[in-house]
Short mmCIF file of C-alpha atoms in Angstrom, two decimals:
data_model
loop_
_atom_site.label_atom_id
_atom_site.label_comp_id
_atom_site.label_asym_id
_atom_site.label_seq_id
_atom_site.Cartn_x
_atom_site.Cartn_y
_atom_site.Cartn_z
CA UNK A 30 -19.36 -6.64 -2.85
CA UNK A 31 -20.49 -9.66 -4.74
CA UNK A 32 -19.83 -12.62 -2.32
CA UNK A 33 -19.27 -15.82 -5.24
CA UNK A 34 -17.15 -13.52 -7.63
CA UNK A 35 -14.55 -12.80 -4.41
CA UNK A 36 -14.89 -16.86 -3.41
CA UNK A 37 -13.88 -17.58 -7.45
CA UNK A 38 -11.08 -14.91 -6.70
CA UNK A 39 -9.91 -16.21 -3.51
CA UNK A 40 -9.05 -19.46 -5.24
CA UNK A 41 -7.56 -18.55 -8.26
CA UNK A 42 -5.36 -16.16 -6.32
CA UNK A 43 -5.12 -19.31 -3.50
CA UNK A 44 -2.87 -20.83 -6.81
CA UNK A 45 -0.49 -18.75 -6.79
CA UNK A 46 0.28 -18.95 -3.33
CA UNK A 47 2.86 -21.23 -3.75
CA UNK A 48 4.76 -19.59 -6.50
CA UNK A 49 4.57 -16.37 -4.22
CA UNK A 50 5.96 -18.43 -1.16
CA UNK A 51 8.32 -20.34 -3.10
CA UNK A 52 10.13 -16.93 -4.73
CA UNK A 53 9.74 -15.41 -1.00
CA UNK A 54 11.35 -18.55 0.78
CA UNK A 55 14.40 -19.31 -2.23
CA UNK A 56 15.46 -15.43 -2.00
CA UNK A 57 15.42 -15.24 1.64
CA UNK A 58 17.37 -18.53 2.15
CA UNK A 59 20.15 -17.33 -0.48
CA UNK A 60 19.55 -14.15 0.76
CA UNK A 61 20.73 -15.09 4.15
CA UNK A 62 23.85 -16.62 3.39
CA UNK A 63 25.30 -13.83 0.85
CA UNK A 64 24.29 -11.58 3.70
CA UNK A 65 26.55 -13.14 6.25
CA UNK A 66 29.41 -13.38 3.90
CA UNK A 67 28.82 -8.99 3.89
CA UNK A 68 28.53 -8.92 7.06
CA UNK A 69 31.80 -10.81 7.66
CA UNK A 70 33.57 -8.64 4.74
CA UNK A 71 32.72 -5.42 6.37
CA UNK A 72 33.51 -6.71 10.03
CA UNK A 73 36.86 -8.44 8.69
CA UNK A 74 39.28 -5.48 8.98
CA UNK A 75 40.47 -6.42 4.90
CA UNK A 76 40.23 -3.07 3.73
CA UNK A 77 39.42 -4.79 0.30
CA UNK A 78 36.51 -6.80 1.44
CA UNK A 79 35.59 -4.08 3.73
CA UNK A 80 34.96 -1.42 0.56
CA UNK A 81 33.57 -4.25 -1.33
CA UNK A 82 30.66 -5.10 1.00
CA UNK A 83 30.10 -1.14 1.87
CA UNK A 84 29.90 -0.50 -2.16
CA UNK A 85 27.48 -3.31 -2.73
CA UNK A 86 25.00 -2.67 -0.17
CA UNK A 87 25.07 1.11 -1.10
CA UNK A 88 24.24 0.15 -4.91
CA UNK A 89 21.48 -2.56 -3.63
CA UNK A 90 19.61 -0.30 -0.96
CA UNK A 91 20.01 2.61 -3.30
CA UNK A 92 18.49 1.88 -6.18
CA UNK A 93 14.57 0.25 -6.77
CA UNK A 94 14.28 -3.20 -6.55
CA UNK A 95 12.32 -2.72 -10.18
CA UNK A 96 15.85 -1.25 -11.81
CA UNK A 97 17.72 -3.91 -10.17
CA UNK A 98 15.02 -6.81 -11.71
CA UNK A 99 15.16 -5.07 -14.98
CA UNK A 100 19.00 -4.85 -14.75
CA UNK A 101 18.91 -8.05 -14.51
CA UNK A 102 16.31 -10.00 -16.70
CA UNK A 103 16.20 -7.38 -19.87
CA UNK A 104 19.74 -5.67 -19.32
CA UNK A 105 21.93 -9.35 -19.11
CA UNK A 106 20.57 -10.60 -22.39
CA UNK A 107 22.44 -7.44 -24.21
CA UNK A 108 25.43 -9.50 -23.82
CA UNK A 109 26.58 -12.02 -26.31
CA UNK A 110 29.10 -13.52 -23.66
CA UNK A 111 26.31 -13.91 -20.73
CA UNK A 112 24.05 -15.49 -23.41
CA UNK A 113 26.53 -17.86 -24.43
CA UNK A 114 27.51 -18.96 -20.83
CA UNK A 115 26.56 -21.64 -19.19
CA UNK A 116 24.45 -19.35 -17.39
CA UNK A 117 21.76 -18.57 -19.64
CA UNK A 118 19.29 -21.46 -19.17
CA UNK A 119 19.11 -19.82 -15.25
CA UNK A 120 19.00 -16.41 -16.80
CA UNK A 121 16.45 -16.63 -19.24
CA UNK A 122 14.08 -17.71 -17.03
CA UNK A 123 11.97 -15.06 -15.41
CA UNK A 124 11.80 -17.13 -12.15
CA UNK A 125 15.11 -17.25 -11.84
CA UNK A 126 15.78 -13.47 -12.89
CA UNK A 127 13.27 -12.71 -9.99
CA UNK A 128 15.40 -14.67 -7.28
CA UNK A 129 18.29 -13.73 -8.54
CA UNK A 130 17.20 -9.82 -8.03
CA UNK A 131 15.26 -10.29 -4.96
CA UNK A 132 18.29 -12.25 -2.93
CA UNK A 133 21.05 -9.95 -4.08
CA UNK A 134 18.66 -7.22 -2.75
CA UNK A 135 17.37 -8.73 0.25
CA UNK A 136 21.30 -9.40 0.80
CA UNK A 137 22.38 -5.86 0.99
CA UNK A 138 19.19 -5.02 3.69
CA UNK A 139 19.73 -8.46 5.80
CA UNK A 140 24.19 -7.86 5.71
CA UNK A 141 23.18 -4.91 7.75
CA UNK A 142 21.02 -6.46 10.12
CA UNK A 143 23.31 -9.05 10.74
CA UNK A 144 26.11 -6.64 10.94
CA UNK A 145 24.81 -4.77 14.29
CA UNK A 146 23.63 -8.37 15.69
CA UNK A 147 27.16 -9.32 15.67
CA UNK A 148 28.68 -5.98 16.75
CA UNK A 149 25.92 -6.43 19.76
CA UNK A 150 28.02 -9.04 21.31
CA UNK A 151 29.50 -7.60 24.19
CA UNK A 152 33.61 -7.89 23.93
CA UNK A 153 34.06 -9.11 26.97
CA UNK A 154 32.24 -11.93 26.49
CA UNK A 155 34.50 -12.90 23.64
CA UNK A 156 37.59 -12.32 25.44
CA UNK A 157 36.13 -14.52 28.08
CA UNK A 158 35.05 -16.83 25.37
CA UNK A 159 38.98 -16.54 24.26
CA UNK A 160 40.64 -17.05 27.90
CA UNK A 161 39.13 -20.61 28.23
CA UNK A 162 41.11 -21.15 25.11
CA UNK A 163 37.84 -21.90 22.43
CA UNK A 164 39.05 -21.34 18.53
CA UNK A 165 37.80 -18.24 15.95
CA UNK A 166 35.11 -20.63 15.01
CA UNK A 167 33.94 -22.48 18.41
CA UNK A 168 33.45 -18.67 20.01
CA UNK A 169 31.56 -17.38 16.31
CA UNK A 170 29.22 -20.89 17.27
CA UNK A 171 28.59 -21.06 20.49
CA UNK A 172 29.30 -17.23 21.57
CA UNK A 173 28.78 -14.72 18.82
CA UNK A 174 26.41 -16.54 16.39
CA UNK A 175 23.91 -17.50 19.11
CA UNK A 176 23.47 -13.86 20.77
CA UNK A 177 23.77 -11.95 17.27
CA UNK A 178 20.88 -14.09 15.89
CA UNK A 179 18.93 -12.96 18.88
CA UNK A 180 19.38 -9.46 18.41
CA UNK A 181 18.96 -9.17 14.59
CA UNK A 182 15.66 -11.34 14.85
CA UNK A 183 13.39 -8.65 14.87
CA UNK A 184 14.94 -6.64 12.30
CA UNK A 185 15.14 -9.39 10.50
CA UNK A 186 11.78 -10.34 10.27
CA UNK A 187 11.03 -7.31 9.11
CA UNK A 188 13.18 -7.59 6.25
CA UNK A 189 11.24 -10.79 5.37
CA UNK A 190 8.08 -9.16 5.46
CA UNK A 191 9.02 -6.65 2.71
CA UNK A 192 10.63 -9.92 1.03
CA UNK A 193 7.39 -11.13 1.07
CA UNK A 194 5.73 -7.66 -0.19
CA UNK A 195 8.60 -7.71 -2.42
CA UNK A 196 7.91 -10.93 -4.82
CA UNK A 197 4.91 -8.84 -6.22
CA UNK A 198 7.54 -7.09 -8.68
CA UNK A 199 7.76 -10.53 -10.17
CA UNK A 200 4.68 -10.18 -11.84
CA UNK A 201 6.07 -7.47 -14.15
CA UNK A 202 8.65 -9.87 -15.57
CA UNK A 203 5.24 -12.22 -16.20
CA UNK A 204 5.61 -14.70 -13.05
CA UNK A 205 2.17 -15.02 -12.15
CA UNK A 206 2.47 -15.22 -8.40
CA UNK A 207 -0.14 -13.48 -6.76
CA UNK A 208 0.02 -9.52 -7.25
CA UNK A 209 0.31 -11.15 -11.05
CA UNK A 210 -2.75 -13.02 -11.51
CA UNK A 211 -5.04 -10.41 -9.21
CA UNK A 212 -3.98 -7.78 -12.05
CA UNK A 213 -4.95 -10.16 -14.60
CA UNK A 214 -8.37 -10.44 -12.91
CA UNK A 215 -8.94 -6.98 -12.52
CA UNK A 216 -8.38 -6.71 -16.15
CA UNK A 217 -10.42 -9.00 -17.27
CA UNK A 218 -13.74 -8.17 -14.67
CA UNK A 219 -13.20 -4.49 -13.61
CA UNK A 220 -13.98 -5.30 -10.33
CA UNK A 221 -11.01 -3.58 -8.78
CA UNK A 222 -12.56 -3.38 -5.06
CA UNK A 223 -13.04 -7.23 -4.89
CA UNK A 224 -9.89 -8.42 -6.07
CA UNK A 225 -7.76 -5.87 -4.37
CA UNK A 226 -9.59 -7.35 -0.85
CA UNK A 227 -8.55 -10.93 -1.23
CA UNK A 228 -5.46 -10.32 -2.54
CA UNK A 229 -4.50 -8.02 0.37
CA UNK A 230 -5.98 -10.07 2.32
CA UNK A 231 -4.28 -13.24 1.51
CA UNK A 232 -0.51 -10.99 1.68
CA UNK A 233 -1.84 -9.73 5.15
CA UNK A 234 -2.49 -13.29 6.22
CA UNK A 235 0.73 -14.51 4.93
CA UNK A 236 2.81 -12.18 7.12
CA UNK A 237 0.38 -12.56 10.01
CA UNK A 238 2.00 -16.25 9.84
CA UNK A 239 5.84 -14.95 9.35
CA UNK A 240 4.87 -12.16 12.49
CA UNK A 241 3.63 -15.31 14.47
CA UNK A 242 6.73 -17.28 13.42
CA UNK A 243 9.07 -14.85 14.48
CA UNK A 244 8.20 -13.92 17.95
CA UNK A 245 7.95 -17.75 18.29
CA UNK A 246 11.33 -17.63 17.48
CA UNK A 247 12.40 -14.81 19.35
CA UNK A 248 10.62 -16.98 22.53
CA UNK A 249 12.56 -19.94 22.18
CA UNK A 250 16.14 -17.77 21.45
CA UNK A 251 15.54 -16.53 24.26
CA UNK A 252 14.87 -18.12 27.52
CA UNK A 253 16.20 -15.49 30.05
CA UNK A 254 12.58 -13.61 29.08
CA UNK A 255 11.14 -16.73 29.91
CA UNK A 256 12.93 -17.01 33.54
CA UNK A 257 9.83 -16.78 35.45
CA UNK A 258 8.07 -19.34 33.54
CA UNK A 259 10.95 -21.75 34.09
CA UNK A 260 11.63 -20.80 37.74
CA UNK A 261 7.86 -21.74 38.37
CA UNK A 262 7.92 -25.38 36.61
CA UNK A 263 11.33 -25.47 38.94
CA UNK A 264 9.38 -24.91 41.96
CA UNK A 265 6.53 -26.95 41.36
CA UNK A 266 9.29 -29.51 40.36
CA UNK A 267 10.72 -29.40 43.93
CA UNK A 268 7.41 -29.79 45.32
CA UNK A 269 6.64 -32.47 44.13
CA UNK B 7 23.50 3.23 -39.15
CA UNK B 8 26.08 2.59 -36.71
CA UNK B 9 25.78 1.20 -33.06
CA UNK B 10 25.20 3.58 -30.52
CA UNK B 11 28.17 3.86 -27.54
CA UNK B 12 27.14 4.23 -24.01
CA UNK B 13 28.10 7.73 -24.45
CA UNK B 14 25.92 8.81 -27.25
CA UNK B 15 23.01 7.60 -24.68
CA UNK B 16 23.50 9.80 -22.39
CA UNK B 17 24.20 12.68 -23.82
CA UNK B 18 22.34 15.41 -24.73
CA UNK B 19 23.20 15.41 -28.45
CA UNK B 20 20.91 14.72 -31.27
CA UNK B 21 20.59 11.48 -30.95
CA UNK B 22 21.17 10.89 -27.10
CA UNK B 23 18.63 10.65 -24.22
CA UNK B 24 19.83 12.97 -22.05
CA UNK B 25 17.04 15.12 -22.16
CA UNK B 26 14.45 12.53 -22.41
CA UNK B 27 16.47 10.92 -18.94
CA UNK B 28 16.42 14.17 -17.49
CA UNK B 29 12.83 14.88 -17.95
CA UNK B 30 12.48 11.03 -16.42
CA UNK B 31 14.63 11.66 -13.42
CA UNK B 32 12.13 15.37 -13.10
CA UNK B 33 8.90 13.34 -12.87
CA UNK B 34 10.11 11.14 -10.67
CA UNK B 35 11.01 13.73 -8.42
CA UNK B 36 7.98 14.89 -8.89
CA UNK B 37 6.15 12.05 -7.62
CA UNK B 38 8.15 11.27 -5.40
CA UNK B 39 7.37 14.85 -3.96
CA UNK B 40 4.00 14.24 -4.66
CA UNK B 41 3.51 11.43 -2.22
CA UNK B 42 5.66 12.25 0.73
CA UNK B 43 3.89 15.46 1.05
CA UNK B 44 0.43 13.33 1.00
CA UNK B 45 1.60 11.07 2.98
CA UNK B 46 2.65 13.54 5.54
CA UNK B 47 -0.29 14.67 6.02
CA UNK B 48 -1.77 10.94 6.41
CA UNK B 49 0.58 10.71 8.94
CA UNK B 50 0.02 13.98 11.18
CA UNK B 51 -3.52 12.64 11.38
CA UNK B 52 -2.46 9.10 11.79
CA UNK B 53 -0.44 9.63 14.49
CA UNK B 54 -2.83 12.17 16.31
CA UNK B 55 -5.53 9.72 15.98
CA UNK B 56 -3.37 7.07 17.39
CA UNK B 57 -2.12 9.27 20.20
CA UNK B 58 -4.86 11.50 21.43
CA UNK B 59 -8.35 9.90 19.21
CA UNK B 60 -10.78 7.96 21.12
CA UNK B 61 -11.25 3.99 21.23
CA UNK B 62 -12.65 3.85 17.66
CA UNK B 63 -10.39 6.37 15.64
CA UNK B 64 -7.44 4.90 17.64
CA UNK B 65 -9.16 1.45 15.76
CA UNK B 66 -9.09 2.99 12.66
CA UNK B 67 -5.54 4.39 12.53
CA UNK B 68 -4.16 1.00 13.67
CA UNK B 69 -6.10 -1.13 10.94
CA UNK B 70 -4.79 1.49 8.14
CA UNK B 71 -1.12 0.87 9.37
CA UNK B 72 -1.03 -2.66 9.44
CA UNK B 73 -2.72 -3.24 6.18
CA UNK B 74 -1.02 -1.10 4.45
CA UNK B 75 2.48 -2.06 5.66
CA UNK B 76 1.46 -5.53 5.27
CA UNK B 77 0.36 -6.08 1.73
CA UNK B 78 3.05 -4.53 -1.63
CA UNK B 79 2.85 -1.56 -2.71
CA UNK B 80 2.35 -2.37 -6.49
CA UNK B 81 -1.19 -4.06 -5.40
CA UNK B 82 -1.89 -0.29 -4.26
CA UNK B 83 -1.05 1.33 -7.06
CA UNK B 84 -3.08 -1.43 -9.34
CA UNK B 85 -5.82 -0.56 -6.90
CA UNK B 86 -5.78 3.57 -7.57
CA UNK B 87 -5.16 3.31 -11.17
CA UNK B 88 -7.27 0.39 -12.30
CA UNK B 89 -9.84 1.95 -9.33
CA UNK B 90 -9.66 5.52 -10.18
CA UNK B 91 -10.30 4.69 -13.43
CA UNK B 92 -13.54 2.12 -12.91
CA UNK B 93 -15.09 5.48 -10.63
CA UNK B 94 -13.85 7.96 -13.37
CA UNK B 95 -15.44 5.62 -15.59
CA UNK B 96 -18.66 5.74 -13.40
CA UNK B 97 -18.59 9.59 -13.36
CA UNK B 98 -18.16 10.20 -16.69
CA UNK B 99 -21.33 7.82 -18.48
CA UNK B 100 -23.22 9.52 -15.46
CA UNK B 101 -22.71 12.75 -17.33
CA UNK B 102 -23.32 10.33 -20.85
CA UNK B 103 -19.80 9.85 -21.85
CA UNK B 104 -19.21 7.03 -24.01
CA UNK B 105 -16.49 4.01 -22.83
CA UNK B 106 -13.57 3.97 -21.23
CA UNK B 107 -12.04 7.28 -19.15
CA UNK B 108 -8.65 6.56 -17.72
CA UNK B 109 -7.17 7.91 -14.18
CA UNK B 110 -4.37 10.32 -15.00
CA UNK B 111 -1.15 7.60 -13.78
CA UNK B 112 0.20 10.67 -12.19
CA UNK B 113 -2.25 11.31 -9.36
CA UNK B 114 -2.87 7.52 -9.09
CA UNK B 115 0.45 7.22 -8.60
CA UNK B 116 0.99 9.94 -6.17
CA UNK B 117 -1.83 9.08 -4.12
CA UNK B 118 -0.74 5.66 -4.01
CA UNK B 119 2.75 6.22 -2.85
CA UNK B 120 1.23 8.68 -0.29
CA UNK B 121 -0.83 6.29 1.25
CA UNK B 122 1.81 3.79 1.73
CA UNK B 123 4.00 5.87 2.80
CA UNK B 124 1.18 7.37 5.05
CA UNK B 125 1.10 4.32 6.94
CA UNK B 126 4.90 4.69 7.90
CA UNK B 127 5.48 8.39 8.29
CA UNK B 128 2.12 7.57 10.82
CA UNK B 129 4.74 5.39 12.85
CA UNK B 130 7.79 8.23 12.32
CA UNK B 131 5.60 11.07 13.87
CA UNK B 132 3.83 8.85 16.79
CA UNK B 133 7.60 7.50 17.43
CA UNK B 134 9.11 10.99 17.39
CA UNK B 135 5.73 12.27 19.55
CA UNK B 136 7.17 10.04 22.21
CA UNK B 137 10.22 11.12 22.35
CA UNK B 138 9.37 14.62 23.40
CA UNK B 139 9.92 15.28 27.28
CA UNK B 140 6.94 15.75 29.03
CA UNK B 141 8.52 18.42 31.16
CA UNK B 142 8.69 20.11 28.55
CA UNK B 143 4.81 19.91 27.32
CA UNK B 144 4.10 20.64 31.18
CA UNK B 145 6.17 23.64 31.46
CA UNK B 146 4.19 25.02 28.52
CA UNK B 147 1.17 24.94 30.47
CA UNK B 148 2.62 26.11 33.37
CA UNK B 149 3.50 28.91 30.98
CA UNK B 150 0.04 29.12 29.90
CA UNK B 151 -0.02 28.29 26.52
CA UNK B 152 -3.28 27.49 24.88
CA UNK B 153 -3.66 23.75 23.22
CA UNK B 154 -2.61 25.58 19.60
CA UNK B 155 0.44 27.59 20.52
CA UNK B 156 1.61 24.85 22.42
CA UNK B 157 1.48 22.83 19.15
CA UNK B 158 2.95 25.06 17.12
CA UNK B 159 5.70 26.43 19.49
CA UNK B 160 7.11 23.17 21.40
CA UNK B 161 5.22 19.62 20.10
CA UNK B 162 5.74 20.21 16.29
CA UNK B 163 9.26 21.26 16.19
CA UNK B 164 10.62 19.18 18.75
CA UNK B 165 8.60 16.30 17.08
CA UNK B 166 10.06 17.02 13.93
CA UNK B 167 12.95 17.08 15.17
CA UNK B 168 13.03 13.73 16.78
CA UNK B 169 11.48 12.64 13.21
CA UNK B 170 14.07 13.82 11.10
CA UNK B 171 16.65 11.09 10.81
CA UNK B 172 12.92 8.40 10.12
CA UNK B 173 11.22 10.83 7.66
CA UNK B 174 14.31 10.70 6.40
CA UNK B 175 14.08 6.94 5.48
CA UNK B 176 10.83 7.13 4.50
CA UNK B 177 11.96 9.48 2.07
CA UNK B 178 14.30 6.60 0.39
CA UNK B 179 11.76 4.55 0.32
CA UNK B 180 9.23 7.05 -0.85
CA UNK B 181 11.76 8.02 -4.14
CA UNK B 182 12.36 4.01 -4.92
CA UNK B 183 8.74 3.29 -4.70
CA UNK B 184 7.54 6.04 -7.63
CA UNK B 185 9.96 3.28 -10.22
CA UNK B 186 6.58 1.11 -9.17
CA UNK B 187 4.50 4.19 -10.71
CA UNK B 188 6.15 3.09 -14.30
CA UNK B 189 3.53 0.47 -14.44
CA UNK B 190 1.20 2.91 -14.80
CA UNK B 191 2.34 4.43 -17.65
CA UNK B 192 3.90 7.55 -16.75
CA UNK B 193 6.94 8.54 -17.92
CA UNK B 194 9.01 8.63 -15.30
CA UNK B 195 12.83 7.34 -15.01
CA UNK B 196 12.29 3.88 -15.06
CA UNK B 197 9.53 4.09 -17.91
CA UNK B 198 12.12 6.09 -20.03
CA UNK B 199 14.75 3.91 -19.60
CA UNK B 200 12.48 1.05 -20.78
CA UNK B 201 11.21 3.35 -23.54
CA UNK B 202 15.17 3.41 -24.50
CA UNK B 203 15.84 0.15 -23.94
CA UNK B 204 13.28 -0.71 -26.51
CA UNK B 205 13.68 1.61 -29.66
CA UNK B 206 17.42 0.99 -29.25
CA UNK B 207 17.57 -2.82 -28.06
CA UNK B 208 20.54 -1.74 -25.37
CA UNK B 209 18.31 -2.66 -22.11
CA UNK B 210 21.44 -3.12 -19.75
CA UNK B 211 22.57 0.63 -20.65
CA UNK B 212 19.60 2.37 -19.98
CA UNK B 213 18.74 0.64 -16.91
CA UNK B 214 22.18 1.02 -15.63
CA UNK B 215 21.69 4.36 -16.23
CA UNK B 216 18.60 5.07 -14.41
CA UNK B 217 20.33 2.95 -11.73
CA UNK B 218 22.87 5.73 -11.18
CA UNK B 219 20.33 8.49 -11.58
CA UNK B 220 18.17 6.84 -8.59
CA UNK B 221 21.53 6.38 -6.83
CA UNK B 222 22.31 9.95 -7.12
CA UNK B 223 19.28 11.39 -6.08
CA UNK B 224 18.73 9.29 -3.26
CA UNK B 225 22.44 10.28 -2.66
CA UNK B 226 22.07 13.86 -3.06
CA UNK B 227 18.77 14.11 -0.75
CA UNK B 228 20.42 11.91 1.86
CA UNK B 229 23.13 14.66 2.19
CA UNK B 230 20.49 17.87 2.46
CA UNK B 231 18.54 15.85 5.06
CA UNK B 232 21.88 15.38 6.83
CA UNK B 233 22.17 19.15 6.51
CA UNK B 234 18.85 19.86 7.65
CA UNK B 235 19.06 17.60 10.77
CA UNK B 236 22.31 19.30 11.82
CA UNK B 237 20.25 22.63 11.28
CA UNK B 238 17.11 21.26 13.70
CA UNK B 239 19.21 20.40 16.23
CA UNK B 240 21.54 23.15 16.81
CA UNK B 241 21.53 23.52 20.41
CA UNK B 242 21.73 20.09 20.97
CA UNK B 243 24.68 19.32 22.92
CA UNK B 244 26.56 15.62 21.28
CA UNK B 245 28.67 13.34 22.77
#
């Protein structure tokens, strides 16, 4: 393995960290928040909503994530009305193709995730929750929410993880994030072995970091696995 | 010449795509096949290197998981075709061929999707290994099976059995990661539907198409593995 030609790869790829982190982090954020909207629909009891959020996550986790980019950045453009909209600045543009396609996916994964975090909560606890007379929205905050982010955390990370793996598609609608500009290399040197090692490298890193990030998380949600920890600073409190 | 109608796309006329779609939706089957039967195998060894291996096959099996679970699957597939080809290449001026040879995108393709999924059905079989009752594996050698028959007669089908509803998964993902195999050039679903997209400028119709015809197949499978779980686990009293 030639040593400089993988340093002059590590830092052209190092460039398009940022585009790769920047589609990973927009789609996940929007991603979120359409996801808790299905989640809601399906747990609302609205037979409508219900079907509606069950129909869209089938489509999304049914079909490739490739169709659904295609669908979106070739397929929309067939359409005199969407390409007179107001719309069509957004949709013309790759990038925003690309996070359009990667949050309505990431939606359809995440709504589920979310779904059994919320159906975790014990009932009791809401009834409870109910009896010292809090509102629908005081027990979602400070009863439901709270726990339900706790359990979906690890599933969730997941989810960004393939997010993450996921952004690589963008380089077929030419974003050069990453995945986009290692191909380019390997097409221009040959040197398949090199390239393919810092690039994976650099995506292994990357969700090293998210991994790391999450079971931080997941420590601070929850401090009953920290008990012994806090009963100890306690104790050497009182000795004091 | 008049525009075409959704219809006329899809069928099997003289000038629809039916067939063309058809043959698409075959060859993705096909690698889709292809690569969960490699990547089976991966994973047998995966997870019996990870469950019974020594210190430095146990090692091995762990680095192949986490890289490959951690880094896309399209880098892979760059990696086998653009890499098959450089040692095809390599092979062929050896024997004094002149220029470029490419990989065939098929078995690039397949072996890249089997590797990744590999890496997962590795964590299905290890998962399922687990769940098998030791009293059970103990009672075998009280019975005095030998290390084989006890394989074949209790672990493997009650690990399969535990593995069923994950393998089934992996299959999904398995069938919605060959679309990535279109980059490769072989005509699969998604490369026909761009192939139709272009020589008749109607891109939303042909990818909405092949939408449907992943949806359908992932649909259809997801009911046989139902089937075949119900099968595994007759005898298995429920709730």
């Amino acid at each position: 393995m030639d040593i400089k030609f993988a340093l002059e790869t590590f830092w052209s790829l190092l460039a398009a960290l940022p585009l790769t982190l920047e589609l990973a982090a927009t789609s996940i954020a929007l991603g979120s928040v359409l996801a808790l909207g299905l989640a809601l629909a399906r747990l609302s009891g609205i037979l409508a909503l219900d079907l509606f959020a069950r129909t869209y996550v089938f489509l999304f986790r049914g079909t490739p994530l490739l169709v659904q980019i295609f669908l979106i950045y070739y397929g929309l453009s067939q359409f005199p009305a969407v390409r007179h909209s107001i719309f069509w600045p957004l949709l013309r543009e790759p990038y925003w193709c690309a996070v359009l396609a990667l949050m309505l996916n990431t939606a359809a994964y995440a709504s589920e995730i979310i779904r059994g975090g919320l159906i975790s909560v014990p009932h009791g606890q809401v009834e409870a929750a109910r009896a010292c007379g809090m509102g629908r929205f005081m027990i979602f905050r400070r009863i439901v929410m709270p726990q339900a982010l706790r359990q979906a955390l690890p599933g969730y990370g997941n989810e960004m993880i393939s997010m993450v793996k996921a952004t690589s598609l963008a380089s077929i609608i030419t974003l050069m994030e990453i995945t986009g500009v290692a191909a380019k290399l390997i097409s221009e040197s040959y040197r398949v072995i090199e390239v393919f090692v810092v690039a994976g490298f650099i995506y292994l890193a990357i969700n090293f970091a998210l991994t790391r990030l999450v079971a931080f998380a997941e420590h601070r949600l929850n401090p009953q696995l920290r008990a012994p920890l806090a009963i100890s600073a306690q104790l050497k409190g009182e000795a004091h | 010449m008049t525009e075409p109608g959704f219809l006329d796309i899809i069928s099997f006329g003289a000038d629809g795509w039916g067939p063309a779609l058809a043959a698409g939706a075959w060859m993705t089957i096909l690698i889709a096949i292809a690569g969960f039967v490699i990547g089976g195998v991966i994973g047998t060894f995966g997870a019996w290197a990870k469950i019974s291996g020594g210190p430095i096959v146990r090692r091995c099996a762990e680095t192949y998981t986490t890289v490959l679970r951690g880094i896309p699957d399209l880098l892979v597939i760059y990696l086998f075709y653009f890499g098959g080809s450089a040692v095809v290449t390599a092979i062929g001026q050896l024997f004094g061929a002149e220029g470029f040879v490419s990989f065939p995108g098929f078995i690039a393709g397949a072996l890249a999707v089997g590797i990744t999924s590999g890496a997962q059905q590795t964590e299905v079989y290890r998962g399922a290994f687990r769940a098998v009752h030791p009293g059970e594996l103990e009672a075998a050698t009280a019975c005095g099976m030998g290390r084989l028959l006890k394989f074949r007669r209790i672990t493997a089908p009650l690990t399969l059995r535990y593995a069923l509803p994950g393998l089934g998964n992996v299959w999904q993902v398995v069938l919605k990661e060959s679309a990535l195999v279109s980059v490769t050039g072989v005509v699969e679903l998604l490369r026909q539907a761009q192939i139709g997209a272009g020589s008749t400028s109607r891109p939303f119709d042909f990818f909405f198409i092949a939408a449907m015809i992943y949806l359908a197949i992932s649909t259809v499978s997801g009911l046989v593995l139902q089937a075949t779980e119900r099968r595994f686990s007759r005898g298995v009293r429920r709730g």
